[in-house]
Amino acid sequence: ATRWQDIQGMNNWKGVIDPLHPDLRAAGIRYGEFVEAVYDAIDMEVESEFIYYSLYGKSDLFPNVGVTSDYKITRYLYSTLVVEGWRTAFDGLHKRSSTTWIGYIAVSSDQETRKLGRRDVAVILRGTKASDEWYVNSEFMMKELKLLGLEKPLPRVVEGFLSMYTASDASKMFGDSSLRDQIFKEVNKLVEVDYKDEDMSITFVGHSMGAGMAPLAAADYGFNKPRIAEGRTVMVTAFVYGAPKTGDGEFKKRAEESCKIIRVVSTGDIVTLIPPVSLTPPGIYQHVGVEWRVDWSSSPYVQDLGFGMRCHNLELYLHCIAG
């Protein structure tokens, strides 16, 4: 494997996590900052007509949030949230839906591509912000997944993540196509048309809720991607930070066959234990991919955070990676 393929997990990150290779450190910071950009740009003003949408257009996002990057955002991504059952009781409704801005797709410039050794497409998915996302995230029931082949037993994944990935509602702004369809349409265009003769990496990146969905999206794309010409490399990888568990053992098996996944875990991060064993049969939910553990306790700049949500902060993760 070439160096970039090692960093994207061709050999399951053997020899590059411990000791930490500078290129993996750089990738971990770069992709994490791409997610942080969404947090910095999302409209959280309660009275705003555009709450949970981006404050900036695609070309203005990076400059306005202070991200210096040789990547160009080619598409914003939106997720449709469907809330039903007991969660709608207070509204007097049986079901409601809404859409939120959940991330974007960006591609490396020619100059950055030469530096990286391949054309990189980054699919960025943020963590929970909208109130309805909290409801959907609490749907720990498992649902069969038919996107990775129909061989039995079918893999099962968190119902809430699958719903946010596949739902659509044409009556809502940006809701006419599912998050899955948006990703496939844009990434396929980049792979098959815009850069059809180049070696590429398709990197799915997520934090928190987005880290639960990124392995699902990466496994799906890895399994269902277009046919790649002989002699050309198109690697599919997920970089996830503070990830909850996405699915069961069968999902883990098929996901790890379809793509490469590296899971950055901070000491004391409670979200990495979700769904909790107390609410699910033991052994049902399993983590996927290779673990990259980071420890804030060795930093002189971080107070004792103990255990909980404070250990889940993405900026804390990036501080630990930076060293």
CSV table of C-alpha atoms in Angstrom, one decimal:
chain,number,residue,atom,x,y,z
A,1,ALA,CA,0.0,0.0,0.0
A,2,THR,CA,1.1,3.6,-0.6
A,3,ARG,CA,1.3,5.9,2.4
A,4,TRP,CA,-2.1,7.5,1.7
A,5,GLN,CA,-3.7,4.0,1.6
A,6,ASP,CA,-2.2,3.2,5.0
A,7,ILE,CA,-3.7,6.4,6.4
A,8,GLN,CA,-7.1,5.5,4.9
A,9,GLY,CA,-6.9,2.0,6.6
A,10,MET,CA,-5.8,-0.3,3.8
A,11,ASN,CA,-3.9,-2.3,6.5
A,12,ASN,CA,-6.3,-1.5,9.3
A,13,TRP,CA,-4.0,1.2,10.5
A,14,LYS,CA,-1.3,-1.2,11.6
A,15,GLY,CA,1.8,0.8,12.6
A,16,VAL,CA,0.3,4.2,12.2
A,17,ILE,CA,-1.8,4.7,15.4
A,18,ASP,CA,0.9,3.7,18.0
A,19,PRO,CA,3.2,5.4,17.5
A,20,LEU,CA,1.0,8.0,15.9
A,21,HIS,CA,2.1,8.8,12.3
A,22,PRO,CA,2.2,12.5,11.5
A,23,ASP,CA,0.0,12.0,8.4
A,24,LEU,CA,-2.7,10.2,10.5
A,25,ARG,CA,-2.5,13.0,13.1
A,26,ALA,CA,-3.0,15.6,10.3
A,27,ALA,CA,-6.0,13.6,8.8
A,28,GLY,CA,-7.6,13.3,12.3
A,29,ILE,CA,-7.4,17.0,12.8
A,30,ARG,CA,-8.5,17.9,9.3
A,31,TYR,CA,-11.6,15.8,9.3
A,32,GLY,CA,-12.5,16.8,12.8
A,33,GLU,CA,-12.3,20.5,11.9
A,34,PHE,CA,-14.6,19.8,8.9
A,35,VAL,CA,-17.3,18.6,11.4
A,36,GLU,CA,-16.6,21.5,13.8
A,37,ALA,CA,-17.3,23.8,10.9
A,38,VAL,CA,-20.9,22.6,10.8
A,39,TYR,CA,-21.3,23.3,14.5
A,40,ASP,CA,-19.9,26.8,14.0
A,41,ALA,CA,-22.2,27.6,11.0
A,42,ILE,CA,-25.5,26.1,12.0
A,43,ASP,CA,-28.3,28.6,12.8
A,44,MET,CA,-29.4,28.0,16.4
A,45,GLU,CA,-31.4,31.1,16.9
A,46,VAL,CA,-34.8,30.0,18.3
A,47,GLU,CA,-36.8,32.7,16.5
A,48,SER,CA,-35.0,32.3,13.2
A,49,GLU,CA,-36.9,31.2,10.1
A,50,PHE,CA,-33.9,29.1,9.2
A,51,ILE,CA,-33.1,27.5,12.5
A,52,TYR,CA,-31.0,24.3,12.0
A,53,TYR,CA,-29.9,25.4,8.6
A,54,SER,CA,-26.5,26.9,7.6
A,55,LEU,CA,-25.8,30.6,8.2
A,56,TYR,CA,-23.6,30.6,5.1
A,57,GLY,CA,-23.5,29.5,1.5
A,58,LYS,CA,-21.2,26.7,0.4
A,59,SER,CA,-18.4,29.0,-0.9
A,60,ASP,CA,-18.6,31.2,2.3
A,61,LEU,CA,-18.6,28.5,5.0
A,62,PHE,CA,-14.9,27.8,5.5
A,63,PRO,CA,-13.9,31.5,5.5
A,64,ASN,CA,-16.6,32.4,8.0
A,65,VAL,CA,-15.8,29.7,10.5
A,66,GLY,CA,-12.0,30.1,10.3
A,67,VAL,CA,-11.2,26.8,8.5
A,68,THR,CA,-8.2,27.1,6.2
A,69,SER,CA,-8.6,24.3,3.7
A,70,ASP,CA,-7.8,23.4,0.1
A,71,TYR,CA,-11.2,21.6,-0.2
A,72,LYS,CA,-14.2,22.9,-2.0
A,73,ILE,CA,-17.7,22.2,-0.7
A,74,THR,CA,-19.8,20.8,-3.6
A,75,ARG,CA,-23.0,20.0,-1.9
A,76,TYR,CA,-24.9,20.6,1.4
A,77,LEU,CA,-26.5,17.6,3.0
A,78,TYR,CA,-30.0,17.6,4.7
A,79,SER,CA,-31.7,14.9,6.8
A,80,THR,CA,-35.4,14.3,7.2
A,81,LEU,CA,-36.5,13.6,10.7
A,82,VAL,CA,-39.7,11.6,11.2
A,83,VAL,CA,-41.0,11.7,14.8
A,84,GLU,CA,-44.0,9.5,15.6
A,85,GLY,CA,-45.5,7.4,18.4
A,86,TRP,CA,-45.4,8.6,22.0
A,87,ARG,CA,-43.0,11.4,21.1
A,88,THR,CA,-45.7,13.4,19.3
A,89,ALA,CA,-48.2,13.2,22.1
A,90,PHE,CA,-47.6,16.7,23.3
A,91,ASP,CA,-48.3,18.1,19.8
A,92,GLY,CA,-51.6,16.3,19.5
A,93,LEU,CA,-50.2,14.6,16.3
A,94,HIS,CA,-49.6,11.0,15.3
A,95,LYS,CA,-46.6,11.9,13.2
A,96,ARG,CA,-44.5,14.9,12.2
A,97,SER,CA,-41.4,15.5,10.1
A,98,SER,CA,-38.8,18.2,9.6
A,99,THR,CA,-35.5,18.7,7.8
A,100,THR,CA,-32.2,19.9,9.1
A,101,TRP,CA,-28.8,20.7,7.6
A,102,ILE,CA,-26.6,17.9,8.7
A,103,GLY,CA,-23.4,18.4,6.8
A,104,TYR,CA,-21.8,18.7,3.4
A,105,ILE,CA,-19.6,17.0,0.8
A,106,ALA,CA,-16.2,18.6,0.0
A,107,VAL,CA,-13.5,17.6,-2.5
A,108,SER,CA,-9.8,18.3,-2.4
A,109,SER,CA,-8.3,20.9,-4.8
A,110,ASP,CA,-5.7,20.0,-7.4
A,111,GLN,CA,-3.0,21.3,-5.2
A,112,GLU,CA,-4.3,19.4,-2.1
A,113,THR,CA,-4.7,16.3,-4.2
A,114,ARG,CA,-1.1,16.3,-5.2
A,115,LYS,CA,-0.1,16.7,-1.6
A,116,LEU,CA,-2.4,13.9,-0.4
A,117,GLY,CA,-1.5,11.5,-3.2
A,118,ARG,CA,-5.1,11.1,-4.3
A,119,ARG,CA,-8.3,13.0,-4.8
A,120,ASP,CA,-10.2,13.0,-1.5
A,121,VAL,CA,-14.0,13.4,-1.2
A,122,ALA,CA,-15.1,14.1,2.4
A,123,VAL,CA,-18.7,13.4,3.4
A,124,ILE,CA,-19.3,15.3,6.7
A,125,LEU,CA,-22.0,14.5,9.2
A,126,ARG,CA,-22.5,16.5,12.5
A,127,GLY,CA,-23.8,15.5,15.8
A,128,THR,CA,-27.2,16.2,17.4
A,129,LYS,CA,-28.4,19.8,17.4
A,130,ALA,CA,-32.1,19.9,16.6
A,131,SER,CA,-34.7,19.0,19.2
A,132,ASP,CA,-36.3,16.4,17.0
A,133,GLU,CA,-32.9,14.8,16.6
A,134,TRP,CA,-32.9,14.0,20.3
A,135,TYR,CA,-36.2,12.1,19.8
A,136,VAL,CA,-35.0,10.2,16.8
A,137,ASN,CA,-31.7,9.4,18.5
A,138,SER,CA,-33.6,7.7,21.4
A,139,GLU,CA,-35.0,5.1,18.9
A,140,PHE,CA,-32.7,2.3,20.0
A,141,MET,CA,-34.9,-0.5,18.5
A,142,MET,CA,-33.1,-2.4,15.8
A,143,LYS,CA,-34.2,-2.5,12.2
A,144,GLU,CA,-33.2,-4.9,9.5
A,145,LEU,CA,-30.9,-3.4,6.9
A,146,LYS,CA,-31.3,-4.4,3.3
A,147,LEU,CA,-28.7,-2.1,1.8
A,148,LEU,CA,-25.7,-4.4,2.2
A,149,GLY,CA,-27.2,-7.5,0.4
A,150,LEU,CA,-30.1,-9.8,1.2
A,151,GLU,CA,-28.2,-12.8,2.5
A,152,LYS,CA,-29.6,-14.0,5.8
A,153,PRO,CA,-29.2,-13.1,8.6
A,154,LEU,CA,-29.8,-9.5,7.6
A,155,PRO,CA,-27.8,-7.0,9.6
A,156,ARG,CA,-29.7,-4.8,12.0
A,157,VAL,CA,-29.0,-1.2,12.9
A,158,VAL,CA,-30.3,1.5,15.2
A,159,GLU,CA,-33.8,2.5,13.9
A,160,GLY,CA,-33.2,6.2,14.5
A,161,PHE,CA,-30.0,6.3,12.4
A,162,LEU,CA,-31.5,4.3,9.6
A,163,SER,CA,-34.6,6.6,9.5
A,164,MET,CA,-32.5,9.8,9.3
A,165,TYR,CA,-30.4,8.2,6.5
A,166,THR,CA,-33.3,7.0,4.3
A,167,ALA,CA,-36.3,9.2,5.1
A,168,SER,CA,-37.6,12.0,2.8
A,169,ASP,CA,-40.5,14.4,2.7
A,170,ALA,CA,-41.1,16.4,-0.4
A,171,SER,CA,-43.4,18.8,1.4
A,172,LYS,CA,-40.4,20.1,3.5
A,173,MET,CA,-37.6,22.4,2.5
A,174,PHE,CA,-34.7,20.3,1.2
A,175,GLY,CA,-36.7,17.2,2.0
A,176,ASP,CA,-37.4,15.9,-1.5
A,177,SER,CA,-34.6,13.3,-1.4
A,178,SER,CA,-33.2,11.3,1.4
A,179,LEU,CA,-29.7,11.8,2.9
A,180,ARG,CA,-28.7,8.5,1.3
A,181,ASP,CA,-29.8,9.7,-2.2
A,182,GLN,CA,-28.1,13.0,-1.8
A,183,ILE,CA,-24.8,11.3,-0.9
A,184,PHE,CA,-24.9,8.7,-3.7
A,185,LYS,CA,-25.9,11.3,-6.3
A,186,GLU,CA,-23.1,13.7,-5.5
A,187,VAL,CA,-20.3,11.2,-4.7
A,188,ASN,CA,-21.1,9.1,-7.8
A,189,LYS,CA,-20.9,12.3,-9.9
A,190,LEU,CA,-17.5,13.0,-8.5
A,191,VAL,CA,-16.3,9.4,-8.9
A,192,GLU,CA,-17.8,8.7,-12.4
A,193,VAL,CA,-17.7,12.1,-14.1
A,194,ASP,CA,-15.7,14.9,-12.5
A,195,TYR,CA,-12.6,12.8,-11.6
A,196,LYS,CA,-13.3,9.6,-13.4
A,197,ASP,CA,-9.7,8.7,-14.2
A,198,GLU,CA,-8.2,9.5,-10.8
A,199,ASP,CA,-7.3,7.4,-7.7
A,200,MET,CA,-9.7,8.6,-5.0
A,201,SER,CA,-10.6,8.2,-1.3
A,202,ILE,CA,-14.2,8.6,-0.2
A,203,THR,CA,-14.0,9.6,3.5
A,204,PHE,CA,-17.2,9.6,5.6
A,205,VAL,CA,-16.7,11.7,8.7
A,206,GLY,CA,-18.9,12.0,11.7
A,207,HIS,CA,-19.1,13.1,15.4
A,208,SER,CA,-21.6,11.8,17.9
A,209,MET,CA,-24.9,11.2,16.0
A,210,GLY,CA,-23.0,11.7,12.8
A,211,ALA,CA,-20.5,9.1,14.0
A,212,GLY,CA,-23.3,6.7,14.4
A,213,MET,CA,-24.5,7.3,10.8
A,214,ALA,CA,-21.1,7.5,9.1
A,215,PRO,CA,-20.3,3.8,9.3
A,216,LEU,CA,-23.8,3.0,7.9
A,217,ALA,CA,-23.3,5.4,5.0
A,218,ALA,CA,-19.7,4.3,4.4
A,219,ALA,CA,-20.6,0.6,4.4
A,220,ASP,CA,-23.6,1.3,2.1
A,221,TYR,CA,-21.4,3.2,-0.4
A,222,GLY,CA,-18.6,0.7,-0.2
A,223,PHE,CA,-21.0,-2.1,-1.0
A,224,ASN,CA,-23.1,-0.3,-3.7
A,225,LYS,CA,-20.5,2.0,-5.3
A,226,PRO,CA,-20.1,2.1,-9.1
A,227,ARG,CA,-17.9,-0.4,-10.8
A,228,ILE,CA,-14.3,0.9,-10.7
A,229,ALA,CA,-12.0,0.4,-13.7
A,230,GLU,CA,-9.1,-2.0,-13.3
A,231,GLY,CA,-6.0,-0.3,-12.2
A,232,ARG,CA,-7.8,2.5,-10.5
A,233,THR,CA,-8.1,2.8,-6.7
A,234,VAL,CA,-11.2,4.2,-5.0
A,235,MET,CA,-11.1,3.6,-1.2
A,236,VAL,CA,-14.0,4.0,1.1
A,237,THR,CA,-13.2,4.9,4.7
A,238,ALA,CA,-15.0,6.3,7.8
A,239,PHE,CA,-13.3,8.5,10.4
A,240,VAL,CA,-15.6,8.8,13.4
A,241,TYR,CA,-15.3,10.7,16.7
A,242,GLY,CA,-17.2,9.8,19.9
A,243,ALA,CA,-19.3,7.2,18.1
A,244,PRO,CA,-22.3,5.4,19.6
A,245,LYS,CA,-22.9,1.8,18.4
A,246,THR,CA,-24.5,1.6,15.0
A,247,GLY,CA,-25.6,-2.0,14.7
A,248,ASP,CA,-25.3,-5.6,15.6
A,249,GLY,CA,-22.5,-8.2,14.9
A,250,GLU,CA,-23.8,-8.9,11.4
A,251,PHE,CA,-23.6,-5.2,10.6
A,252,LYS,CA,-20.1,-5.1,12.0
A,253,LYS,CA,-19.1,-8.0,9.8
A,254,ARG,CA,-20.5,-6.6,6.6
A,255,ALA,CA,-19.4,-3.0,7.3
A,256,GLU,CA,-15.8,-4.1,7.8
A,257,GLU,CA,-16.0,-6.1,4.5
A,258,SER,CA,-17.4,-3.0,2.6
A,259,CYS,CA,-15.1,-0.2,3.9
A,260,LYS,CA,-12.5,0.7,6.5
A,261,ILE,CA,-13.5,2.4,9.7
A,262,ILE,CA,-11.4,4.1,12.4
A,263,ARG,CA,-13.1,5.1,15.6
A,264,VAL,CA,-11.6,7.8,17.7
A,265,VAL,CA,-12.5,7.3,21.4
A,266,SER,CA,-11.8,9.8,24.2
A,267,THR,CA,-11.3,8.6,27.8
A,268,GLY,CA,-14.5,8.9,29.7
A,269,ASP,CA,-16.8,9.6,26.7
A,270,ILE,CA,-20.2,8.3,27.8
A,271,VAL,CA,-21.7,8.5,24.2
A,272,THR,CA,-19.4,5.7,23.1
A,273,LEU,CA,-21.4,3.4,25.5
A,274,ILE,CA,-24.7,4.1,23.8
A,275,PRO,CA,-27.0,2.3,23.3
A,276,PRO,CA,-26.6,1.3,27.0
A,277,VAL,CA,-26.5,-2.4,27.8
A,278,SER,CA,-29.3,-1.9,30.3
A,279,LEU,CA,-31.7,-1.0,27.5
A,280,THR,CA,-30.7,-3.7,25.0
A,281,PRO,CA,-29.9,-7.4,25.2
A,282,PRO,CA,-26.2,-8.0,26.0
A,283,GLY,CA,-24.0,-8.3,22.9
A,284,ILE,CA,-26.6,-7.1,20.4
A,285,TYR,CA,-25.0,-3.8,19.6
A,286,GLN,CA,-21.3,-3.8,18.7
A,287,HIS,CA,-18.7,-1.2,17.8
A,288,VAL,CA,-17.2,-1.3,14.3
A,289,GLY,CA,-13.8,-0.8,13.0
A,290,VAL,CA,-10.4,-0.1,14.5
A,291,GLU,CA,-10.2,1.9,17.8
A,292,TRP,CA,-7.9,4.9,18.1
A,293,ARG,CA,-8.0,5.9,21.7
A,294,VAL,CA,-7.1,9.4,22.9
A,295,ASP,CA,-6.5,10.5,26.5
A,296,TRP,CA,-7.1,14.0,27.7
A,297,SER,CA,-5.7,13.2,31.2
A,298,SER,CA,-2.2,13.4,29.8
A,299,SER,CA,-2.7,17.0,28.7
A,300,PRO,CA,-1.5,19.8,31.1
A,301,TYR,CA,-4.1,22.1,29.6
A,302,VAL,CA,-7.2,20.0,30.5
A,303,GLN,CA,-8.7,19.7,34.0
A,304,ASP,CA,-10.0,16.4,35.3
A,305,LEU,CA,-13.1,15.8,33.3
A,306,GLY,CA,-14.0,12.5,34.9
A,307,PHE,CA,-16.7,10.6,33.0
A,308,GLY,CA,-19.7,11.9,31.0
A,309,MET,CA,-20.7,14.4,28.2
A,310,ARG,CA,-17.8,16.8,28.9
A,311,CYS,CA,-15.5,14.1,27.5
A,312,HIS,CA,-17.5,14.0,24.3
A,313,ASN,CA,-16.6,17.5,23.1
A,314,LEU,CA,-15.2,17.4,19.6
A,315,GLU,CA,-12.7,20.2,20.3
A,316,LEU,CA,-11.4,18.1,23.2
A,317,TYR,CA,-10.9,15.2,20.8
A,318,LEU,CA,-8.9,17.5,18.4
A,319,HIS,CA,-6.8,18.8,21.3
A,320,CYS,CA,-5.9,15.3,22.2
A,321,ILE,CA,-5.0,14.3,18.6
A,322,ALA,CA,-2.9,17.5,18.2
A,323,GLY,CA,-0.9,16.4,21.3
